[in-house]
Amino acid sequence: MIRLFLLSQGPSRRTFVATTAAVGGAVVVGGLVPGPFELGAEEAAAADALPSSRVSLTVNRERHTVTVDNRTSLLDLLREHLDLTGSKKGCNAGACGACTVLVDGRRVNSCLTLAVRLEGADVTTIEGLADGDELHPLQQAFIDQDAFQCGYCTPGQIMSGIGCVQEGHTGSPEEIRESMSGNICRCGCYVKIVRAVQQTAHRK
Ligand code: FES
Ligand code: FES
């Protein structure tokens, strides 16, 4: 009885396949027409276009307005759009400090900072420190103390050192080390970097 019910009420395999073809993807003579979940060429192009935004900000006392992909980091904005390559890309993940810059006077890892969030911000990079031929005191202190070898980490160390001095974390070598702990130096120049920061702090 049950077997008879199944045979008479349920769709046959042939009926099922025919129904699925009709609903899921209409086949027309000469080719396939887009199914309900397929994009036309125009829609696909729109989906491919990356969302972008305009952002206006000041970098080293100069106003810039740029249109960037919304995912662009401040570091890439500086390096790729403004040709300011002093800030270095080490880890690109917030772990080395090579990309440190000042935003509104506070040090940030530019690799982790979205450019589109900086509308109206005031950014200072290593290129903006010197006054003509006159180096910033901390730049001079790095030279005086011989505080670098390869120099790759140095722009980030100097920007972070400026933050350290401005924030007043220079009471002792230990305090400076703690305050600068986000900046890694592969060459191991830490002792001299601390001396350079101390030299600058004592000038204040
Ligand atoms: Fe930004 Fe390493 S490159 S923290
Ligand atoms: Fe080479 Fe710091 S001077 S990584």
mmCIF file of C-alpha atoms and ligand atoms in Angstrom:
data_model
loop_
_atom_site.group_PDB
_atom_site.id
_atom_site.type_symbol
_atom_site.label_atom_id
_atom_site.label_comp_id
_atom_site.label_asym_id
_atom_site.label_seq_id
_atom_site.Cartn_x
_atom_site.Cartn_y
_atom_site.Cartn_z
ATOM 1 C CA MET A 1 0.000 0.000 0.000
ATOM 2 C CA ILE A 2 2.730 2.396 1.079
ATOM 3 C CA ARG A 3 4.793 1.412 -1.934
ATOM 4 C CA LEU A 4 1.818 2.158 -4.174
ATOM 5 C CA PHE A 5 1.414 5.606 -2.563
ATOM 6 C CA LEU A 6 5.075 6.478 -3.180
ATOM 7 C CA LEU A 7 4.895 5.403 -6.747
ATOM 8 C CA SER A 8 1.733 7.297 -7.514
ATOM 9 C CA GLN A 9 2.343 10.544 -5.495
ATOM 10 C CA GLY A 10 6.077 11.233 -5.754
ATOM 11 C CA PRO A 11 7.631 12.837 -8.834
ATOM 12 C CA SER A 12 9.425 10.457 -11.093
ATOM 13 C CA ARG A 13 13.206 11.040 -11.612
ATOM 14 C CA ARG A 14 12.473 12.164 -15.165
ATOM 15 C CA THR A 15 9.873 14.700 -13.976
ATOM 16 C CA PHE A 16 12.278 16.008 -11.302
ATOM 17 C CA VAL A 17 15.128 16.597 -13.769
ATOM 18 C CA ALA A 18 12.850 18.333 -16.274
ATOM 19 C CA THR A 19 11.410 20.624 -13.576
ATOM 20 C CA THR A 20 14.842 21.541 -12.216
ATOM 21 C CA ALA A 21 16.120 22.461 -15.668
ATOM 22 C CA ALA A 22 13.111 24.677 -16.312
ATOM 23 C CA VAL A 23 13.396 26.566 -12.993
ATOM 24 C CA GLY A 24 17.153 26.691 -12.360
ATOM 25 C CA GLY A 25 18.582 27.750 -15.662
ATOM 26 C CA ALA A 26 16.520 28.283 -18.739
ATOM 27 C CA VAL A 27 18.189 26.762 -21.754
ATOM 28 C CA VAL A 28 17.476 28.530 -24.986
ATOM 29 C CA VAL A 29 18.403 27.687 -28.481
ATOM 30 C CA GLY A 30 21.893 29.019 -29.188
ATOM 31 C CA GLY A 31 23.099 29.212 -25.554
ATOM 32 C CA LEU A 32 22.362 29.786 -21.883
ATOM 33 C CA VAL A 33 20.569 32.852 -20.534
ATOM 34 C CA PRO A 34 21.678 34.141 -17.110
ATOM 35 C CA GLY A 35 20.035 32.390 -14.183
ATOM 36 C CA PRO A 36 18.532 34.364 -11.324
ATOM 37 C CA PHE A 37 21.862 34.482 -9.429
ATOM 38 C CA GLU A 38 24.175 35.230 -12.349
ATOM 39 C CA LEU A 39 25.370 38.812 -12.997
ATOM 40 C CA GLY A 40 25.115 40.578 -16.322
ATOM 41 C CA ALA A 41 28.291 42.212 -17.713
ATOM 42 C CA GLU A 42 27.372 45.653 -16.341
ATOM 43 C CA GLU A 43 26.572 44.298 -12.900
ATOM 44 C CA ALA A 44 29.772 42.245 -12.844
ATOM 45 C CA ALA A 45 31.824 45.345 -13.744
ATOM 46 C CA ALA A 46 30.113 47.299 -10.975
ATOM 47 C CA ALA A 47 30.855 44.492 -8.520
ATOM 48 C CA ASP A 48 34.499 44.450 -9.631
ATOM 49 C CA ALA A 49 34.951 48.214 -9.135
ATOM 50 C CA LEU A 50 36.638 48.757 -5.772
ATOM 51 C CA PRO A 51 34.900 51.129 -3.394
ATOM 52 C CA SER A 52 36.949 54.313 -3.151
ATOM 53 C CA SER A 53 36.753 57.616 -1.297
ATOM 54 C CA ARG A 54 38.251 61.076 -1.410
ATOM 55 C CA VAL A 55 40.226 62.166 1.603
ATOM 56 C CA SER A 56 41.791 65.546 2.350
ATOM 57 C CA LEU A 57 44.591 65.730 4.850
ATOM 58 C CA THR A 58 47.712 67.694 5.647
ATOM 59 C CA VAL A 59 51.051 65.934 5.319
ATOM 60 C CA ASN A 60 54.179 67.790 6.425
ATOM 61 C CA ARG A 61 52.342 71.135 6.314
ATOM 62 C CA GLU A 62 51.064 70.527 2.779
ATOM 63 C CA ARG A 63 47.385 69.929 1.985
ATOM 64 C CA HIS A 64 46.560 66.902 -0.192
ATOM 65 C CA THR A 65 43.275 65.575 -1.576
ATOM 66 C CA VAL A 66 43.450 62.065 -2.967
ATOM 67 C CA THR A 67 41.015 59.382 -4.071
ATOM 68 C CA VAL A 68 41.954 56.008 -2.668
ATOM 69 C CA ASP A 69 40.623 52.482 -2.465
ATOM 70 C CA ASN A 70 38.854 52.333 0.910
ATOM 71 C CA ARG A 71 41.276 49.626 2.075
ATOM 72 C CA THR A 72 44.383 51.801 1.555
ATOM 73 C CA SER A 73 46.551 52.209 4.636
ATOM 74 C CA LEU A 74 48.100 55.531 5.562
ATOM 75 C CA LEU A 75 51.487 53.944 4.845
ATOM 76 C CA ASP A 76 50.474 53.082 1.276
ATOM 77 C CA LEU A 77 48.904 56.501 0.828
ATOM 78 C CA LEU A 78 52.222 58.093 1.810
ATOM 79 C CA ARG A 79 54.448 55.778 -0.192
ATOM 80 C CA GLU A 80 52.344 55.014 -3.262
ATOM 81 C CA HIS A 81 50.239 58.158 -3.705
ATOM 82 C CA LEU A 82 52.395 60.954 -2.280
ATOM 83 C CA ASP A 83 55.808 59.462 -3.051
ATOM 84 C CA LEU A 84 56.942 59.884 0.554
ATOM 85 C CA THR A 85 58.961 56.698 0.949
ATOM 86 C CA GLY A 86 60.772 57.602 4.161
ATOM 87 C CA SER A 87 58.245 55.680 6.258
ATOM 88 C CA LYS A 88 59.183 52.029 5.841
ATOM 89 C CA LYS A 89 57.081 48.909 5.386
ATOM 90 C CA GLY A 90 58.563 46.228 7.605
ATOM 91 C CA CYS A 91 55.931 43.780 8.778
ATOM 92 C CA ASN A 92 52.820 45.608 7.484
ATOM 93 C CA ALA A 93 51.073 44.163 10.519
ATOM 94 C CA GLY A 94 51.730 46.510 13.442
ATOM 95 C CA ALA A 95 54.612 44.511 14.896
ATOM 96 C CA CYS A 96 57.823 46.384 13.997
ATOM 97 C CA GLY A 97 57.197 50.150 14.130
ATOM 98 C CA ALA A 98 59.123 50.876 10.901
ATOM 99 C CA CYS A 99 56.070 52.744 9.581
ATOM 100 C CA THR A 100 55.595 55.036 12.603
ATOM 101 C CA VAL A 101 54.374 58.568 11.819
ATOM 102 C CA LEU A 102 52.636 61.265 13.842
ATOM 103 C CA VAL A 103 48.912 61.870 13.314
ATOM 104 C CA ASP A 104 47.685 64.989 15.099
ATOM 105 C CA GLY A 105 50.813 64.793 17.233
ATOM 106 C CA ARG A 106 50.357 61.171 18.287
ATOM 107 C CA ARG A 107 52.510 58.337 16.999
ATOM 108 C CA VAL A 108 50.685 55.638 15.040
ATOM 109 C CA ASN A 109 51.591 52.583 13.002
ATOM 110 C CA SER A 110 50.653 53.881 9.575
ATOM 111 C CA CYS A 111 50.388 50.338 8.191
ATOM 112 C CA LEU A 112 47.392 49.749 10.482
ATOM 113 C CA THR A 113 45.721 53.120 9.946
ATOM 114 C CA LEU A 114 43.082 53.404 7.227
ATOM 115 C CA ALA A 115 43.689 56.486 5.076
ATOM 116 C CA VAL A 116 39.976 57.178 4.606
ATOM 117 C CA ARG A 117 39.593 57.714 8.345
ATOM 118 C CA LEU A 118 42.027 60.646 8.294
ATOM 119 C CA GLU A 119 39.839 63.360 6.807
ATOM 120 C CA GLY A 120 41.260 66.661 8.069
ATOM 121 C CA ALA A 121 44.147 65.001 9.916
ATOM 122 C CA ASP A 122 47.597 66.514 10.326
ATOM 123 C CA VAL A 123 50.280 63.950 9.494
ATOM 124 C CA THR A 124 54.010 64.335 10.063
ATOM 125 C CA THR A 125 56.501 61.937 8.517
ATOM 126 C CA ILE A 126 60.280 61.742 8.663
ATOM 127 C CA GLU A 127 60.430 63.959 5.544
ATOM 128 C CA GLY A 128 58.706 66.765 7.441
ATOM 129 C CA LEU A 129 61.129 67.062 10.359
ATOM 130 C CA ALA A 130 64.086 69.013 9.030
ATOM 131 C CA ASP A 131 63.860 72.759 8.595
ATOM 132 C CA GLY A 132 65.711 73.215 5.330
ATOM 133 C CA ASP A 133 69.255 72.034 5.993
ATOM 134 C CA GLU A 134 68.737 72.048 9.732
ATOM 135 C CA LEU A 135 67.947 68.613 11.086
ATOM 136 C CA HIS A 136 65.430 68.001 13.842
ATOM 137 C CA PRO A 137 67.297 67.637 17.177
ATOM 138 C CA LEU A 138 66.497 63.915 17.313
ATOM 139 C CA GLN A 139 67.763 63.363 13.769
ATOM 140 C CA GLN A 140 70.984 65.089 14.808
ATOM 141 C CA ALA A 141 71.123 63.042 17.997
ATOM 142 C CA PHE A 142 70.886 59.799 15.982
ATOM 143 C CA ILE A 143 73.965 60.942 14.047
ATOM 144 C CA ASP A 144 75.784 62.124 17.172
ATOM 145 C CA GLN A 145 75.133 58.848 18.997
ATOM 146 C CA ASP A 146 75.703 56.651 15.940
ATOM 147 C CA ALA A 147 72.262 55.151 16.620
ATOM 148 C CA PHE A 148 71.768 53.174 13.408
ATOM 149 C CA GLN A 149 73.449 50.652 11.153
ATOM 150 C CA CYS A 150 71.351 49.661 8.117
ATOM 151 C CA GLY A 151 68.951 52.524 8.783
ATOM 152 C CA TYR A 152 65.788 50.669 7.788
ATOM 153 C CA CYS A 153 64.126 51.090 11.168
ATOM 154 C CA THR A 154 65.510 54.600 11.718
ATOM 155 C CA PRO A 155 62.644 56.749 10.350
ATOM 156 C CA GLY A 156 60.187 54.865 12.545
ATOM 157 C CA GLN A 157 62.554 55.032 15.541
ATOM 158 C CA ILE A 158 62.929 58.788 15.159
ATOM 159 C CA MET A 159 59.183 59.416 14.797
ATOM 160 C CA SER A 160 58.528 57.213 17.790
ATOM 161 C CA GLY A 161 61.333 58.929 19.723
ATOM 162 C CA ILE A 162 59.699 62.303 19.076
ATOM 163 C CA GLY A 163 56.449 60.911 20.469
ATOM 164 C CA CYS A 164 58.334 59.516 23.447
ATOM 165 C CA VAL A 165 59.911 62.906 24.214
ATOM 166 C CA GLN A 166 56.646 64.832 23.685
ATOM 167 C CA GLU A 167 54.797 62.421 25.966
ATOM 168 C CA GLY A 168 57.458 62.859 28.650
ATOM 169 C CA HIS A 169 58.455 59.198 28.870
ATOM 170 C CA THR A 170 62.140 60.003 29.220
ATOM 171 C CA GLY A 171 62.663 59.806 32.971
ATOM 172 C CA SER A 172 65.083 56.878 32.707
ATOM 173 C CA PRO A 173 66.581 54.557 30.086
ATOM 174 C CA GLU A 174 64.089 51.906 31.211
ATOM 175 C CA GLU A 175 61.149 54.259 30.666
ATOM 176 C CA ILE A 176 62.433 55.176 27.203
ATOM 177 C CA ARG A 177 62.894 51.504 26.334
ATOM 178 C CA GLU A 178 59.359 50.726 27.486
ATOM 179 C CA SER A 179 57.916 53.662 25.555
ATOM 180 C CA MET A 180 59.834 52.677 22.411
ATOM 181 C CA SER A 181 59.215 48.941 22.747
ATOM 182 C CA GLY A 182 56.995 48.868 19.646
ATOM 183 C CA ASN A 183 59.971 49.779 17.447
ATOM 184 C CA ILE A 184 62.199 46.866 16.509
ATOM 185 C CA CYS A 185 65.796 47.274 15.368
ATOM 186 C CA ARG A 186 67.217 44.219 13.631
ATOM 187 C CA CYS A 187 70.708 45.678 13.921
ATOM 188 C CA GLY A 188 70.399 45.916 17.695
ATOM 189 C CA CYS A 189 71.138 49.619 18.093
ATOM 190 C CA TYR A 190 68.916 49.943 21.134
ATOM 191 C CA VAL A 191 71.510 51.306 23.581
ATOM 192 C CA LYS A 192 72.458 54.130 21.225
ATOM 193 C CA ILE A 193 68.844 54.820 20.255
ATOM 194 C CA VAL A 194 68.028 55.335 23.929
ATOM 195 C CA ARG A 195 71.022 57.681 24.252
ATOM 196 C CA ALA A 196 69.797 59.682 21.247
ATOM 197 C CA VAL A 197 66.352 60.067 22.804
ATOM 198 C CA GLN A 198 67.961 61.101 26.110
ATOM 199 C CA GLN A 199 70.139 63.679 24.338
ATOM 200 C CA THR A 200 67.023 65.215 22.757
ATOM 201 C CA ALA A 201 65.011 65.138 25.974
ATOM 202 C CA HIS A 202 67.808 66.960 27.844
ATOM 203 C CA ARG A 203 67.651 69.819 25.324
ATOM 204 C CA LYS A 204 64.080 70.644 26.294
HETATM 205 FE FE1 FES B 1 53.879 48.944 10.342
HETATM 206 FE FE2 FES B 1 55.687 47.021 10.863
HETATM 207 S S1 FES B 1 55.286 48.060 8.973
HETATM 208 S S2 FES B 1 54.379 48.065 12.261
HETATM 209 FE FE1 FES B 2 69.115 48.338 10.978
HETATM 210 FE FE2 FES B 2 67.643 49.312 12.957
HETATM 211 S S1 FES B 2 69.466 50.147 12.099
HETATM 212 S S2 FES B 2 67.159 47.669 11.654
#
